[in-house]
XYZ file of N, CA and C in Angstrom:
528
model
N 168.079 146.229 4.387
C 169.686 145.487 4.754
C 169.677 144.886 5.966
N 168.629 144.973 6.959
C 168.772 144.219 8.301
C 168.424 142.928 7.705
N 167.378 142.704 6.872
C 166.817 141.007 6.532
C 167.701 140.652 6.030
N 168.310 141.249 5.105
C 169.780 140.637 4.281
C 170.746 140.280 5.181
N 171.215 141.019 6.214
C 171.934 140.870 6.901
C 171.902 139.662 7.543
N 170.732 139.749 8.203
C 170.509 138.750 9.437
C 169.888 137.076 8.664
N 169.195 137.195 7.429
C 168.796 136.023 6.731
C 169.872 135.611 5.220
N 170.396 136.471 4.885
C 170.725 135.859 3.477
C 170.038 136.437 2.618
N 170.363 136.279 1.367
C 169.452 136.745 0.072
C 168.410 135.898 0.208
N 167.184 136.174 -0.858
C 166.183 135.413 -0.979
C 165.975 134.256 -1.525
N 167.132 134.256 -2.668
C 167.340 132.935 -3.380
C 167.605 131.988 -2.405
N 168.553 132.053 -1.447
C 168.999 131.140 -0.145
C 167.998 130.444 0.184
N 167.071 131.126 0.563
C 166.214 130.962 1.648
C 164.964 129.626 1.001
N 164.977 128.655 1.664
C 163.505 127.745 1.502
C 162.309 128.460 1.526
N 161.336 127.981 0.570
C 159.721 128.353 0.520
C 159.160 128.721 1.981
N 159.569 127.832 2.696
C 159.111 127.280 3.940
C 159.534 126.447 5.046
N 160.562 127.058 5.793
C 161.577 126.499 6.463
C 161.071 125.548 7.531
N 159.344 125.575 7.896
C 159.206 124.834 9.034
C 158.496 123.554 7.912
N 158.619 122.210 8.372
C 157.711 121.306 7.469
C 156.162 121.558 8.027
N 155.395 120.633 7.271
C 153.990 121.056 7.305
C 153.862 119.992 7.881
N 152.619 120.073 8.759
C 151.930 119.026 9.874
C 151.584 117.773 8.941
N 151.664 116.633 9.264
C 151.296 115.399 8.082
C 150.033 114.771 8.939
N 149.288 115.495 9.759
C 147.939 114.808 10.297
C 147.414 116.186 10.246
N 146.155 116.223 9.419
C 145.152 116.968 8.619
C 144.490 117.460 9.754
N 143.686 116.417 10.379
C 142.748 116.905 11.831
C 143.437 117.189 13.042
N 144.525 117.508 13.229
C 145.320 117.751 14.242
C 144.769 118.986 14.894
N 144.567 119.045 16.233
C 143.847 120.139 16.631
C 145.083 121.078 17.278
N 145.654 122.051 17.183
C 146.900 122.582 17.569
C 146.758 122.907 19.121
N 145.564 123.566 19.584
C 145.320 123.862 20.801
C 145.098 122.893 21.872
N 144.424 121.668 21.425
C 144.486 120.667 22.196
C 145.586 120.603 23.067
N 145.750 120.175 24.621
C 146.826 119.997 25.322
C 146.318 118.585 25.696
N 147.557 117.113 25.784
C 147.161 115.913 26.029
C 147.624 116.023 27.469
N 146.703 115.121 28.171
C 146.988 115.080 29.896
C 148.050 113.589 29.886
N 149.014 113.746 30.320
C 149.782 112.664 30.614
C 149.203 111.868 31.765
N 149.090 110.827 31.651
C 148.365 109.666 32.243
C 149.760 108.979 33.401
N 149.864 109.085 34.658
C 150.623 108.501 35.490
C 150.080 107.908 36.510
N 150.633 106.733 36.740
C 150.211 106.084 37.851
C 151.614 106.072 38.955
N 150.881 106.381 40.205
C 152.129 106.753 41.443
C 152.628 105.283 41.511
N 154.016 105.038 41.861
C 154.425 103.921 41.991
C 155.304 103.803 43.613
N 154.919 103.115 44.574
C 155.859 103.824 45.994
C 156.589 102.145 46.122
N 157.986 102.419 46.304
C 158.707 101.081 46.646
C 158.184 100.654 48.252
N 157.842 99.378 48.112
C 157.476 99.102 49.393
C 158.450 98.375 50.369
N 158.335 98.217 51.778
C 159.723 97.896 52.333
C 159.903 96.684 52.331
N 159.075 95.898 51.291
C 159.506 94.303 51.050
C 160.476 94.197 50.033
N 160.524 95.139 49.207
C 161.314 95.383 47.986
C 162.887 95.695 48.481
N 163.206 95.772 49.918
C 164.438 95.908 50.038
C 165.150 94.610 49.933
N 166.465 94.899 49.359
C 166.814 93.476 49.376
C 168.656 93.636 49.967
N 169.269 92.890 49.787
C 170.647 92.626 50.160
C 171.564 93.659 49.708
N 171.213 94.117 48.389
C 172.135 95.237 48.400
C 172.031 96.666 48.888
N 170.893 96.876 49.419
C 170.690 97.900 50.092
C 171.192 97.793 51.755
N 171.095 96.696 51.839
C 172.020 96.209 53.061
C 173.349 96.325 53.270
N 174.166 96.056 52.196
C 175.434 95.737 51.716
C 176.138 97.383 51.397
N 175.102 98.099 51.462
C 175.543 99.486 51.064
C 175.791 100.447 52.221
N 175.399 100.331 53.129
C 175.478 100.839 54.654
C 175.938 100.003 55.432
N 177.539 100.517 55.944
C 178.095 99.283 57.133
C 177.582 99.954 58.317
N 177.126 100.681 58.828
C 176.501 101.175 59.903
C 175.195 100.940 60.121
N 174.950 100.244 60.966
C 173.243 99.604 61.538
C 172.523 100.580 61.717
N 172.347 101.908 62.573
C 172.180 103.045 62.962
C 171.935 103.552 61.651
N 172.428 104.149 61.007
C 172.238 104.653 59.422
C 171.218 104.147 58.841
N 171.595 102.383 58.861
C 170.429 101.822 58.061
C 169.544 101.897 58.508
N 169.201 101.670 59.943
C 167.963 101.754 60.509
C 167.025 102.965 60.525
N 167.767 104.234 60.394
C 167.743 105.388 60.273
C 166.896 105.673 58.979
N 167.249 105.506 58.024
C 166.988 105.515 56.725
C 165.605 104.573 56.321
N 165.787 103.239 56.842
C 164.463 102.601 56.809
C 163.140 103.275 57.674
N 163.955 103.466 58.217
C 162.390 104.286 59.522
C 161.834 105.446 58.429
N 162.970 106.212 57.809
C 161.773 107.427 57.262
C 161.455 106.758 55.954
N 162.237 105.682 55.061
C 161.135 105.135 53.915
C 160.180 104.318 54.605
N 159.944 103.854 55.444
C 158.694 102.985 56.035
C 157.471 104.109 56.561
N 158.024 105.392 56.977
C 157.281 106.622 57.437
C 156.814 106.604 56.064
N 157.566 107.230 55.048
C 156.684 107.600 53.785
C 155.681 106.722 53.313
N 156.287 105.222 53.415
C 155.103 104.486 52.544
C 153.750 104.709 53.723
N 153.864 104.620 54.955
C 152.935 104.926 55.877
C 151.984 106.485 55.438
N 152.932 107.635 55.327
C 152.250 108.888 55.164
C 151.401 108.829 53.811
N 152.082 108.393 52.803
C 151.686 108.147 51.772
C 150.109 107.951 51.139
N 150.122 106.856 52.341
C 148.634 105.982 52.236
C 147.402 106.723 53.164
N 148.001 107.938 53.647
C 147.274 108.774 54.942
C 146.825 110.109 54.860
N 145.419 110.711 55.084
C 145.105 111.884 54.755
C 146.171 112.888 55.464
N 146.613 114.042 55.220
C 147.672 114.990 55.867
C 147.469 115.190 57.154
N 146.148 114.964 58.101
C 146.074 114.952 59.713
C 146.274 114.017 59.915
N 146.849 112.710 59.512
C 146.755 111.764 59.936
C 148.581 111.059 59.783
N 149.210 111.755 59.141
C 150.576 111.921 58.857
C 151.304 111.780 59.873
N 152.701 111.155 59.888
C 153.178 111.359 61.144
C 154.545 111.858 60.719
N 155.129 112.863 61.620
C 156.100 113.610 61.347
C 157.072 113.933 62.645
N 158.182 114.678 62.659
C 159.339 114.433 63.793
C 160.289 113.117 62.913
N 160.948 113.180 64.478
C 162.073 112.286 64.361
C 161.168 110.764 64.396
N 162.142 109.693 64.235
C 161.586 108.243 64.374
C 161.206 108.066 65.562
N 160.090 107.341 66.007
C 159.768 106.777 67.340
C 160.611 105.397 67.399
N 160.622 105.330 68.822
C 161.188 103.851 69.364
C 160.200 102.863 68.516
N 159.406 103.169 68.386
C 158.361 101.786 67.878
C 159.087 101.903 66.369
N 158.967 103.051 65.553
C 159.636 102.882 64.498
C 160.969 102.419 64.090
N 161.791 102.500 65.352
C 163.103 101.898 65.253
C 163.112 100.385 65.137
N 162.007 100.040 66.286
C 161.806 98.454 66.334
C 160.968 97.703 65.004
N 160.441 98.680 64.226
C 160.056 98.007 63.151
C 160.801 97.736 61.950
N 161.515 98.871 61.898
C 162.679 99.111 60.931
C 163.991 97.687 61.086
N 163.788 97.572 62.188
C 165.322 96.669 62.640
C 164.361 95.076 62.546
N 163.081 94.932 62.968
C 162.243 93.696 62.276
C 162.490 93.325 60.944
N 162.000 94.523 60.090
C 161.896 94.544 58.557
C 163.644 93.442 58.295
N 164.458 94.313 58.748
C 166.071 93.977 58.044
C 166.105 92.401 58.895
N 165.885 91.937 60.160
C 165.955 90.551 60.671
C 165.220 89.610 59.629
N 164.042 89.889 59.255
C 163.408 89.114 58.599
C 163.844 88.992 57.248
N 163.973 89.897 56.538
C 165.148 90.054 55.057
C 166.141 88.917 55.311
N 166.980 89.265 56.159
C 168.327 88.408 56.093
C 168.004 87.009 56.501
N 167.051 86.891 57.562
C 167.013 85.462 57.761
C 165.838 84.831 56.523
N 165.267 85.654 55.844
C 164.835 84.921 54.678
C 165.874 84.530 53.800
N 166.737 85.231 53.487
C 167.623 84.734 52.853
C 168.634 83.823 52.756
N 168.859 83.736 54.421
C 169.568 82.815 54.935
C 168.969 81.422 55.224
N 167.701 81.162 55.698
C 167.354 79.948 55.941
C 166.174 79.925 55.150
N 165.926 80.209 54.176
C 164.363 79.882 53.228
C 163.671 78.886 53.239
N 164.471 77.480 53.522
C 164.059 76.505 53.395
C 163.318 76.222 54.440
N 164.148 76.667 55.894
C 163.367 76.332 56.875
C 162.392 77.303 57.691
N 162.192 78.254 56.962
C 161.406 79.024 57.235
C 160.020 78.920 56.581
N 160.413 78.362 55.223
C 158.948 77.708 54.444
C 158.471 76.711 55.213
N 159.055 75.646 55.665
C 158.879 74.266 56.588
C 157.470 74.971 57.781
N 158.466 75.817 58.208
C 157.966 76.480 59.505
C 156.455 77.463 59.349
N 156.128 78.003 58.175
C 155.220 78.675 57.869
C 154.250 77.688 57.414
N 154.673 76.308 56.860
C 153.732 75.304 56.311
C 153.145 74.520 57.819
N 153.554 74.750 58.997
C 153.328 74.341 60.112
C 153.906 72.897 60.461
N 155.104 72.844 59.404
C 155.779 71.511 59.796
C 157.413 72.050 60.565
N 157.647 71.027 61.117
C 159.002 71.119 61.721
C 160.185 71.003 60.786
N 161.318 71.833 61.253
C 162.408 71.892 60.258
C 162.952 70.555 60.093
N 163.484 70.235 58.951
C 164.096 69.083 58.630
C 164.983 68.704 59.698
N 165.598 67.546 59.763
C 166.343 67.088 60.750
C 168.073 67.280 60.079
N 168.055 67.388 58.618
C 169.274 67.643 58.244
C 169.666 69.249 58.071
N 168.725 70.202 58.758
C 169.146 71.543 58.899
C 169.936 72.100 60.067
N 170.551 72.655 59.930
C 171.472 72.989 60.725
C 170.884 73.841 62.191
N 169.637 74.122 62.089
C 169.064 75.063 63.141
C 168.160 73.865 63.833
N 168.121 72.602 63.439
C 167.204 71.664 64.206
C 167.790 71.629 65.706
N 168.815 71.702 66.008
C 169.346 71.679 67.602
C 168.643 73.003 68.217
N 168.500 73.854 67.592
C 167.839 75.408 68.019
C 166.450 75.371 68.609
N 165.887 74.092 67.697
C 164.312 74.351 68.187
C 163.694 75.370 67.832
N 163.929 75.937 66.162
C 163.300 77.515 65.791
C 161.591 77.358 65.683
N 161.260 78.476 65.739
C 159.606 78.758 65.476
C 159.580 80.262 64.799
N 158.622 80.322 64.278
C 158.019 81.844 63.775
C 157.107 82.383 64.740
N 157.581 83.621 65.130
C 156.416 84.389 65.814
C 156.162 84.916 65.107
N 154.680 85.948 65.782
C 153.676 86.326 65.238
C 154.292 87.564 63.916
N 155.197 87.935 64.273
C 155.896 88.928 63.266
C 156.835 88.175 61.813
N 156.756 87.182 61.875
C 157.152 86.242 61.149
C 159.060 86.262 61.140
N 159.331 86.389 62.522
C 160.654 85.907 62.623
C 160.992 85.111 63.270
N 162.304 84.303 62.515
C 162.617 83.216 63.225
C 163.247 83.128 64.495
N 162.708 82.490 65.587
C 163.224 82.642 67.009
C 163.773 81.076 67.230
N 164.593 81.262 68.477
C 164.977 80.123 69.196
C 164.157 79.854 69.965
N 163.751 78.396 69.868
C 163.234 77.855 71.197
C 163.785 76.969 72.050
N 163.284 76.056 73.001
C 164.288 75.443 73.808
C 163.550 75.558 75.571
N 164.665 75.156 76.108
C 164.140 75.063 77.779
C 164.259 76.622 78.223
N 164.612 77.683 77.487
C 164.464 79.173 78.106
C 162.821 79.397 78.001
N 162.212 78.551 77.259
C 160.990 79.336 76.894
C 160.006 79.323 78.442
N 160.755 78.209 79.559
C 160.021 78.074 81.218
C 160.339 79.381 81.866
N 161.586 80.068 81.573
C 162.199 80.809 82.541
C 161.287 82.272 82.589
N 161.837 83.085 83.596
C 160.897 84.238 83.680
C 161.607 85.767 83.162
N 162.616 85.136 82.175
C 163.147 86.523 81.364
C 162.217 86.608 80.533
N 162.238 88.234 80.021
C 161.316 88.622 79.016
C 161.456 87.747 77.804
N 160.637 88.130 77.042
C 160.408 87.258 75.705
C 161.639 87.811 74.657
N 162.110 89.036 74.541
C 163.159 89.236 73.603
C 164.311 88.031 74.218
N 164.540 87.973 75.369
C 165.886 87.480 76.036
C 165.742 85.685 76.020
N 164.596 85.378 76.013
C 164.122 83.709 76.407
C 164.222 83.346 75.098
N 163.444 84.051 74.150
C 163.398 83.340 72.827
C 163.880 84.560 71.746
N 165.392 84.522 71.717
C 165.946 85.106 70.925
C 165.647 84.915 69.725
N 165.913 85.886 68.781
C 165.846 85.631 66.847
C 166.967 84.941 66.698
N 166.775 84.260 65.726
C 168.173 83.552 65.170
C 168.989 84.879 63.885
N 170.202 84.583 64.801
C 171.403 85.646 64.126
C 172.447 84.874 63.547
N 173.063 86.019 62.606
C 174.006 85.068 61.688
C 175.167 85.761 62.596
N 176.398 85.126 62.410
C 177.489 85.718 63.249
C 178.584 86.764 62.629
N 178.322 86.864 61.858
C 178.881 88.073 61.053
C 178.476 88.293 59.858
N 178.566 89.489 59.354
C 177.945 90.357 58.020
C 178.853 90.046 56.915
N 180.062 89.578 57.338
C 180.910 89.268 55.800
C 180.287 87.793 55.611
N 179.742 86.847 56.439
C 179.257 85.833 56.330
C 178.084 85.564 55.330
N 177.454 86.224 55.371
C 176.093 86.694 55.212
C 176.269 87.460 53.770
N 177.219 88.392 53.507
C 177.364 89.148 52.327
C 178.059 88.092 51.281
N 179.025 87.334 51.800
C 179.699 86.006 50.506
C 178.432 85.146 50.853
N 177.589 85.057 51.543
C 176.560 83.632 51.355
C 176.832 82.554 51.736
N 177.778 82.791 52.729
C 178.902 81.190 53.128
C 177.580 80.814 54.147
N 177.728 79.509 54.424
C 177.140 78.771 55.753
C 177.027 79.603 56.813
N 176.102 80.271 57.200
C 176.202 81.510 58.503
C 176.701 80.220 60.015
N 176.895 80.813 60.862
C 177.367 80.711 62.007
C 176.284 81.122 62.738
N 175.255 80.254 63.873
C 174.579 80.846 64.352
C 175.033 80.753 66.059
N 174.262 81.623 66.914
C 174.266 81.917 68.288
C 173.005 82.040 68.943
């Protein structure tokens, strides 16, 4: 009575409810190993969409610090990994990453000219600033302040855009 209650009469049941395997030589006890290769997004994969997502610079730099740290730690053994709060050096590195990214999107032709060792074209809007690329690949302002006794970052400031809105709209940037 119990089987009749749960499964119904025998005449309604199919002979074998489960289909047979189509593969005759299949070993059912064998487990297949899934092959995966790790993929890490490097900081160079950041784009302007990531920049537009965060309106607060300190939050953007904080997140960037942790992404850069993850990329650093992923490639190192456990005893050489960085832990704790981001250091000043990590903050500077994150800041330089974003400065380079914005400059590369706003001044691609000028940066390419300078990477080739050529001066910027006379038609460039940066020509009056006497730009050059520093060791880190940041576009900096040249000129007469190079002779002053000010610190390097003050006498050779990096080329900036005046507003983030101009950058987001991809208008012609205003420099200072």
